Short mmCIF file of C-alpha atoms in Angstrom, two decimals:
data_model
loop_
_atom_site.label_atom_id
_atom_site.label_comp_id
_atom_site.label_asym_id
_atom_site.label_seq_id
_atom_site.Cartn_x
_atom_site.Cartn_y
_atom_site.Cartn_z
CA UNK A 278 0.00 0.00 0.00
CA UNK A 279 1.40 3.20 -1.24
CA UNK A 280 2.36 6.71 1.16
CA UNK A 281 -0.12 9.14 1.22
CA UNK A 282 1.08 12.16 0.17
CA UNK A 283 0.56 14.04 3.21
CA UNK A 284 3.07 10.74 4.83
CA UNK A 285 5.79 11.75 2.98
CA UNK A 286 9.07 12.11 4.28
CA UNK A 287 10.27 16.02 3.37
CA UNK A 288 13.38 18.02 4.85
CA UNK A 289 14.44 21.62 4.82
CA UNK A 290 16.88 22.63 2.00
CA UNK A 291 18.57 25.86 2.96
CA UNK A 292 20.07 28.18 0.93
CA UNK A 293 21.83 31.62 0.83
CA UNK A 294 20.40 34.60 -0.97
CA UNK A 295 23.14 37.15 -2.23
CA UNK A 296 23.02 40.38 -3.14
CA UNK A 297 21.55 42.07 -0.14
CA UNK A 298 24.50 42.87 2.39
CA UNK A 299 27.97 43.74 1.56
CA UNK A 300 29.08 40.40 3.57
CA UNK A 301 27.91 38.47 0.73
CA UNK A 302 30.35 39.64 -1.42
CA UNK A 303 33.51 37.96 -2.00
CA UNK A 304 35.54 41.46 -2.17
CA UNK A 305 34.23 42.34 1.29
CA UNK A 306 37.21 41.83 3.82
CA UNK A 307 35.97 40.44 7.06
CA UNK A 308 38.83 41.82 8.81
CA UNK A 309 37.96 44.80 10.97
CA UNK A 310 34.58 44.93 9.37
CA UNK A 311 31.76 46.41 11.67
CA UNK A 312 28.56 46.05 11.25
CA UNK A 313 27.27 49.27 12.50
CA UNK A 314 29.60 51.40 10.51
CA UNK A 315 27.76 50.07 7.47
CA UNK A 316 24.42 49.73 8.24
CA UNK A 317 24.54 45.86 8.72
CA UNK A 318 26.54 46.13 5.30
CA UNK A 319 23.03 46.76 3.46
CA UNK A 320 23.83 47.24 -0.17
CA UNK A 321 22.52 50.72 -1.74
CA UNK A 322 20.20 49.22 -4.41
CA UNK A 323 16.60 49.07 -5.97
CA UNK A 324 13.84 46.24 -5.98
CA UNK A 325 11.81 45.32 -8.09
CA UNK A 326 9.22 45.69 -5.82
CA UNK A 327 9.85 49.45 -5.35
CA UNK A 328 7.84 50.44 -7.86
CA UNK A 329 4.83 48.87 -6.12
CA UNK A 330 5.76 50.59 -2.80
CA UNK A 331 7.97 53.72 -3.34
CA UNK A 332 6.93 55.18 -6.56
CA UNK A 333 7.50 58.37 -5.06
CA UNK A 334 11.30 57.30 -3.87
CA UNK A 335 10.38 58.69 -0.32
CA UNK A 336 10.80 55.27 1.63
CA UNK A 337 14.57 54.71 3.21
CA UNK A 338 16.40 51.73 1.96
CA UNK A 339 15.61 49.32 5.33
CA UNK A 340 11.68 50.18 4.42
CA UNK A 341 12.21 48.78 1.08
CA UNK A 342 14.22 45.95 1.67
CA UNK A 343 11.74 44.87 4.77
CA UNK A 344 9.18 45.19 2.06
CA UNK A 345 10.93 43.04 -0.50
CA UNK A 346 10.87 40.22 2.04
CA UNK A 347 7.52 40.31 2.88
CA UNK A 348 6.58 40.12 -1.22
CA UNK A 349 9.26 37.66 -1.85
CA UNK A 350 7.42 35.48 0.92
CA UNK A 351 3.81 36.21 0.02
CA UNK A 352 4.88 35.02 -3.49
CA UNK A 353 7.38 32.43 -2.96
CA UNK A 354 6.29 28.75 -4.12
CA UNK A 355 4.65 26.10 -2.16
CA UNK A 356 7.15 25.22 0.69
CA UNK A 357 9.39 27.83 0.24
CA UNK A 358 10.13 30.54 3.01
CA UNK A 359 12.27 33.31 3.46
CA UNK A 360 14.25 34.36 6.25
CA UNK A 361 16.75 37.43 7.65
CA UNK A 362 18.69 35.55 10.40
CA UNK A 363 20.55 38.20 12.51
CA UNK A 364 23.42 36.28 13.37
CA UNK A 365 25.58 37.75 16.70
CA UNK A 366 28.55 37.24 18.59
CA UNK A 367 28.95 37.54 21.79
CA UNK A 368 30.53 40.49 23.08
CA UNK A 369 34.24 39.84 24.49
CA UNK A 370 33.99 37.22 27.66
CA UNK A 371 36.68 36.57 30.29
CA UNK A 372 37.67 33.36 27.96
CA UNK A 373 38.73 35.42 25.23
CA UNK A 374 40.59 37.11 28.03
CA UNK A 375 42.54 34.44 28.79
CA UNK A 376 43.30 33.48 25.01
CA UNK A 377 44.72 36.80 24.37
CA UNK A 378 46.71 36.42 27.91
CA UNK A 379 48.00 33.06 27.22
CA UNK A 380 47.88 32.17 23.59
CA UNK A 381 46.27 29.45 21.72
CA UNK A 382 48.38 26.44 22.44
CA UNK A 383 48.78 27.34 26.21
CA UNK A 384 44.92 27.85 26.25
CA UNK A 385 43.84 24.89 23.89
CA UNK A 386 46.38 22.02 26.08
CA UNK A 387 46.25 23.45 29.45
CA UNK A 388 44.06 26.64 30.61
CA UNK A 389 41.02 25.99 28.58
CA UNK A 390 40.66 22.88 30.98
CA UNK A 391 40.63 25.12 34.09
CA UNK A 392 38.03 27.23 35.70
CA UNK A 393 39.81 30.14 36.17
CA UNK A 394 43.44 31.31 36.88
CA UNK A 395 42.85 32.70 40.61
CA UNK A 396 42.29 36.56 39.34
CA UNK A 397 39.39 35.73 37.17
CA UNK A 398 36.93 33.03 36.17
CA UNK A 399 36.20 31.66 32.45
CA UNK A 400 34.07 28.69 33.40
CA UNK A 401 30.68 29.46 31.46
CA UNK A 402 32.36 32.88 30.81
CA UNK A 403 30.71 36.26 31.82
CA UNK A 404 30.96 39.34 29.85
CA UNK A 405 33.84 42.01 30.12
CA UNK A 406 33.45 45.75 30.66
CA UNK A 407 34.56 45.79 27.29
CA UNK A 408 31.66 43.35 26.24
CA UNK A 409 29.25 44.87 27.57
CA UNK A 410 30.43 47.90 25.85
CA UNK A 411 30.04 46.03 23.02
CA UNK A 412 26.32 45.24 23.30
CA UNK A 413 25.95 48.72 24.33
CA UNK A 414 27.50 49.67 20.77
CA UNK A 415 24.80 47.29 19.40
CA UNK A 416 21.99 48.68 21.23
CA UNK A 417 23.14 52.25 20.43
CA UNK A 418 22.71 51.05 16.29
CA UNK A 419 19.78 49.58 16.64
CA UNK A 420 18.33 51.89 18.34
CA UNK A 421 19.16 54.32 15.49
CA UNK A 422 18.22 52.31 12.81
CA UNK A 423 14.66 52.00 14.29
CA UNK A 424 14.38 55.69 14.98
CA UNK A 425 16.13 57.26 12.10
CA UNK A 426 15.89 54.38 9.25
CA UNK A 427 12.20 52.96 10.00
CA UNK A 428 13.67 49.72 10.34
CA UNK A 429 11.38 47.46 12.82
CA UNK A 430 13.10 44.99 15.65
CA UNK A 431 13.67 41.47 15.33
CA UNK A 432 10.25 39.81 15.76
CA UNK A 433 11.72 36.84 16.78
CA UNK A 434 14.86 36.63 19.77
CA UNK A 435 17.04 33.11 20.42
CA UNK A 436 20.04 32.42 22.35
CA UNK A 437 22.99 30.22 23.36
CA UNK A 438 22.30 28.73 26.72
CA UNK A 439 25.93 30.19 27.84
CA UNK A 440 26.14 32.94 29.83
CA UNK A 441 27.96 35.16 27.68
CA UNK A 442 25.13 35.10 24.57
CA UNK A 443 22.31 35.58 27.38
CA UNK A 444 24.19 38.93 28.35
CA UNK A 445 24.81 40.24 24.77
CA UNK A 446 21.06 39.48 24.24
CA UNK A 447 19.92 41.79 27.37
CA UNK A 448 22.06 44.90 26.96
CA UNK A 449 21.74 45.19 23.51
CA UNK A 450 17.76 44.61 23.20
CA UNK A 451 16.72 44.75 26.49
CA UNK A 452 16.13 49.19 26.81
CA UNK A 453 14.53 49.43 23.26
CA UNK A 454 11.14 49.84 22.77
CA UNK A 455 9.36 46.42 21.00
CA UNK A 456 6.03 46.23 19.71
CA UNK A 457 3.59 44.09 21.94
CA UNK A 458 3.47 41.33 19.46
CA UNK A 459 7.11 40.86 19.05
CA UNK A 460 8.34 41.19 23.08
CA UNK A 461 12.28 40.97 23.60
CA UNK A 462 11.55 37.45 25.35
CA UNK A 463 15.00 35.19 23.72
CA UNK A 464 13.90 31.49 23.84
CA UNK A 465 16.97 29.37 25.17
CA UNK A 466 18.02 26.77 22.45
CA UNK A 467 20.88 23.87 24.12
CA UNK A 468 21.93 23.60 20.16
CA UNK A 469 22.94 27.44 19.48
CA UNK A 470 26.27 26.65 22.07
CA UNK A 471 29.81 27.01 21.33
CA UNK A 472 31.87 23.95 20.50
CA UNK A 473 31.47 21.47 23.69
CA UNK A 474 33.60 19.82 25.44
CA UNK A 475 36.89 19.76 27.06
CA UNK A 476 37.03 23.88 27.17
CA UNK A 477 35.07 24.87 30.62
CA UNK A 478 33.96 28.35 28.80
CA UNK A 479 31.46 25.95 27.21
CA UNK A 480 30.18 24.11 29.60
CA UNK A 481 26.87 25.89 30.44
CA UNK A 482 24.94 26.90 34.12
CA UNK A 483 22.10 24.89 35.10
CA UNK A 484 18.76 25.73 34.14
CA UNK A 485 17.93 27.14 37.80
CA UNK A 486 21.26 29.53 37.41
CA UNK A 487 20.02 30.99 34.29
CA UNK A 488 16.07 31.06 35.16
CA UNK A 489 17.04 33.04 38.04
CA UNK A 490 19.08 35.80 35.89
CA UNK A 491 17.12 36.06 33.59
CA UNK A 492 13.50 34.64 35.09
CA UNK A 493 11.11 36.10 32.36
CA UNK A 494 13.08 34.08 28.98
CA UNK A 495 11.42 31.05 27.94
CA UNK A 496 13.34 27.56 27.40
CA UNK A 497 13.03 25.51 24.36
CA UNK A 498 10.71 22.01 25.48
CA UNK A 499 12.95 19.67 26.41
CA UNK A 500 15.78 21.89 28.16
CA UNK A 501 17.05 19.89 30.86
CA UNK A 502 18.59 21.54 34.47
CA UNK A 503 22.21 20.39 34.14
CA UNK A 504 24.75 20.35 30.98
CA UNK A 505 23.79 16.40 28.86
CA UNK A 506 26.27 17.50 26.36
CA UNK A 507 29.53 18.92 27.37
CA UNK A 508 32.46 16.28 28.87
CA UNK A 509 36.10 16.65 29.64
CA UNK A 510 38.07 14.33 27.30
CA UNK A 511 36.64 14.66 24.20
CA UNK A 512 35.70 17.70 21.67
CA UNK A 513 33.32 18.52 19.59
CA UNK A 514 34.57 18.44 15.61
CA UNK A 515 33.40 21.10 13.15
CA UNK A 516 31.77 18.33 10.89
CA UNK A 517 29.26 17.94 13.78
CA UNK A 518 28.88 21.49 14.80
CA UNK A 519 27.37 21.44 11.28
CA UNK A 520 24.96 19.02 12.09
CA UNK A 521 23.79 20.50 14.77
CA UNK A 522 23.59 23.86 12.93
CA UNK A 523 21.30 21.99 10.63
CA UNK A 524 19.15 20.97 13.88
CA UNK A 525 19.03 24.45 15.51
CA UNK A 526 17.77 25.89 12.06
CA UNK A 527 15.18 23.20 11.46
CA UNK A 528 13.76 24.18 15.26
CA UNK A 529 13.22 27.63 14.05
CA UNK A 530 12.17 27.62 10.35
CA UNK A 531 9.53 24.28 11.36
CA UNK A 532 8.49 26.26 14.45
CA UNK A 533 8.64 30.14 13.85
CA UNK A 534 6.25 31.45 11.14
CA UNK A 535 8.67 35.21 11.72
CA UNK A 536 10.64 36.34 9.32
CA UNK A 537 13.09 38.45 11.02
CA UNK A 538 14.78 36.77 13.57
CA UNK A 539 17.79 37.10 16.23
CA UNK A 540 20.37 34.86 17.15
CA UNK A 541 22.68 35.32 19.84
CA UNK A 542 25.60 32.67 19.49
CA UNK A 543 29.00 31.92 19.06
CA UNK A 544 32.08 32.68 16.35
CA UNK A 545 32.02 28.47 16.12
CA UNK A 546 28.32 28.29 15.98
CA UNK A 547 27.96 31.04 13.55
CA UNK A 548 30.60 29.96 11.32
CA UNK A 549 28.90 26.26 11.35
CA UNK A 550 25.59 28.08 10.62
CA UNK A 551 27.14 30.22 7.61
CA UNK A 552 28.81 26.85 5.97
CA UNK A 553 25.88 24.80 6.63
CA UNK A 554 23.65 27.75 4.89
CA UNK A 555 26.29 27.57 1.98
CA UNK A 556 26.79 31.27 2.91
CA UNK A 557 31.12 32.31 2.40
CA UNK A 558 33.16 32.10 5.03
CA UNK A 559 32.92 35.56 7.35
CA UNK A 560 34.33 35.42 10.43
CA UNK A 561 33.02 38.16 13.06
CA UNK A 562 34.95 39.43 15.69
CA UNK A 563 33.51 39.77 19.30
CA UNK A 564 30.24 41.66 19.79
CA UNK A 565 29.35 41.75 15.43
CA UNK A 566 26.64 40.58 13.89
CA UNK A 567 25.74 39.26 9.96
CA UNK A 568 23.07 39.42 8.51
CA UNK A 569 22.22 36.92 5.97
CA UNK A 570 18.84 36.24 3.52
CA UNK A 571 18.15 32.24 4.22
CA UNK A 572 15.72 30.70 1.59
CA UNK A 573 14.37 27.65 2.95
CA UNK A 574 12.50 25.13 0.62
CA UNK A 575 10.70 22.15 1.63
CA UNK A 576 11.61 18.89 -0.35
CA UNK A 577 10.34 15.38 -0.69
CA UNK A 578 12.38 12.60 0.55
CA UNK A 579 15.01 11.83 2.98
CA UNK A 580 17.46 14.50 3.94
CA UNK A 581 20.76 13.04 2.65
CA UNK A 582 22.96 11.64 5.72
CA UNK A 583 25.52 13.49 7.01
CA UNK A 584 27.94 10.82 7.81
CA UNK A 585 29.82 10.10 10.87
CA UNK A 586 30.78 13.09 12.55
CA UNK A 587 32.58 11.68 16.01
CA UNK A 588 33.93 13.73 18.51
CA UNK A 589 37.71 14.00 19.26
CA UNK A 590 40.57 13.92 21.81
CA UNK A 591 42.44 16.59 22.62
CA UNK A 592 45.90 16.61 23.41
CA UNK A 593 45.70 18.16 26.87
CA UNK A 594 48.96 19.27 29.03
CA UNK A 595 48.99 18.27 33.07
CA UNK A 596 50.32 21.81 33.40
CA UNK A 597 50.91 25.04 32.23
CA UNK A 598 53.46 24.88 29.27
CA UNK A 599 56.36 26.68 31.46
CA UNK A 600 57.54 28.69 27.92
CA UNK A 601 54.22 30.12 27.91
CA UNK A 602 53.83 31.33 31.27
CA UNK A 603 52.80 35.02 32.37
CA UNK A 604 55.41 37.48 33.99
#
């Protein structure tokens, strides 16, 4: 007896759309690029849906891009949505502290294993000064693209379950003013974390530790009160970051019916999302954000495996490579 068709196995195909930001581009240096210097790298240009909506040329360039989405997804095909994911880094965290203090093979065999050095604390790192300077840089943009650029907020808000994201989330969204059917209220996904394992700047609070910071966010169904996923002696490998990139993204474009949407993650996470997407590679420093035009088409069949994608060990010191050591 033959599948119905509404029995049919279908997955998500995801796809970038180019043309849009200045990040797309393959002449745009990621190096010391900032987002808010260039209006989330927004490329001056016309649509063909301008005619329909600023025959008069009085509308600002965010006002006719927002309303090229909407058309593009009130006309796109049968299973076919679009989607502007606002992807952003943390702002700078005590780990990235230690990294610069340090240096990468001292931090990857030795201090990334530790909880701290004695004069500060990395374990499920908190925000800098200079992070939260950061966010405050964010908030300060957005804030001035809503007000001078008629750009509307996010509708939708998700974060990394690390400390960190959660932080960058509040002080760059948490003072601007959000309609009452988009609220800043971030729902807490377990699969938008850094790289896990081994590295104690990954290894997230419990549930209760976060719920009581910040009591008023929702967690995805399913979150559970201490860390299932991080361990000591192994590391998680870029081939599966990209599968769970794929699983974070099916969450939201199954679940969410928005098309604007915020995601508060990692430079790991975000650079798994972007290859995963097929978007080029851009890495972002601490406290930027991307923004990138997802089209997301609904196909019939089973998704094509991914393969093994195992976790590693890491070549770990018993102490602090003496060469490496701070004055």
């Amino acid at each position: 007896m033959g599948q119905s068709p509404d029995s049919k196995s279908t997955y998500l195909k995801y796809s970038p759309v180019t043309g849009y930001f200045e990040q797309d581009e393959p002449g745009t240096d990621p190096r010391g690029y900032d987002f808010a210097s260039h209006s989330f790298g927004l490329i001056e240009r016309e649509y063909d849906t301008d005619a329909i909506f600023d025959p008069n040329h009085e509308k600002t360039q965010w006002q006719r891009f927002h309303f090229h989405i909407d058309e593009l997804n009130a006309h796109a095909a049968p299973g076919v949505q679009f989607k502007v994911l606002y992807l952003a880094r943390h702002g700078e965290g005590y780990h990235n502290v230690a990294v610069a203090l340090y240096g990468t093979e001292a931090w990857d065999c030795y201090w990334s294993t530790q909880d701290g050095n004695g004069n500060i604390t990395w374990s499920d790192a908190l925000l800098t000064p200079a992070g939260i300077a950061q966010a405050s840089h964010a908030n300060a943009f957005w804030r001035t693209l809503t007000t001078d650029h008629g750009i509307p907020l996010p509708q939708s808000y998700y974060s990394s379950p690390l400390l960190r994201c959660l932080a960058t989330a509040y002080h760059t969204f948490s003072t601007l003013s959000h309609p009452k059917d988009s609220p800043f209220l971030p729902t807490i996904k377990e699969m938008l974390r850094e790289a896990m394992g081994v590295h104690t700047c990954d290894r997230r609070s419990s549930k209760s530790a976060i719920s009581k910071l910040y009591p008023e966010w929702p967690f995805e169904k399913g979150f559970e009160e201490n860390d299932p996923l991080w361990v000591s002696d192994l590391r998680e490998t870029d081939s599966a970051m990209v599968v769970r990139a794929r699983s974070a993204m099916d969450d939201i474009f199954n679940a969410d019916g928005n098309t604007h949407i915020s995601i508060s993650s990692h430079s790991g996470m975000i650079a798994s999302l972007l290859e995963f997407i097929g978007h080029r590679k851009f890495g972002l420093g601490t406290g930027q954000v991307i923004p990138v035009l997802v089209k997301a088409e609904r196909i019939v069949g089973q998704l094509p495996p991914s393969g093994d994608t195992p976790w590693e060990k890491v070549d770990l010191c018993t102490e602090p490579p003496a060469m490496l050591l701070p004055n």
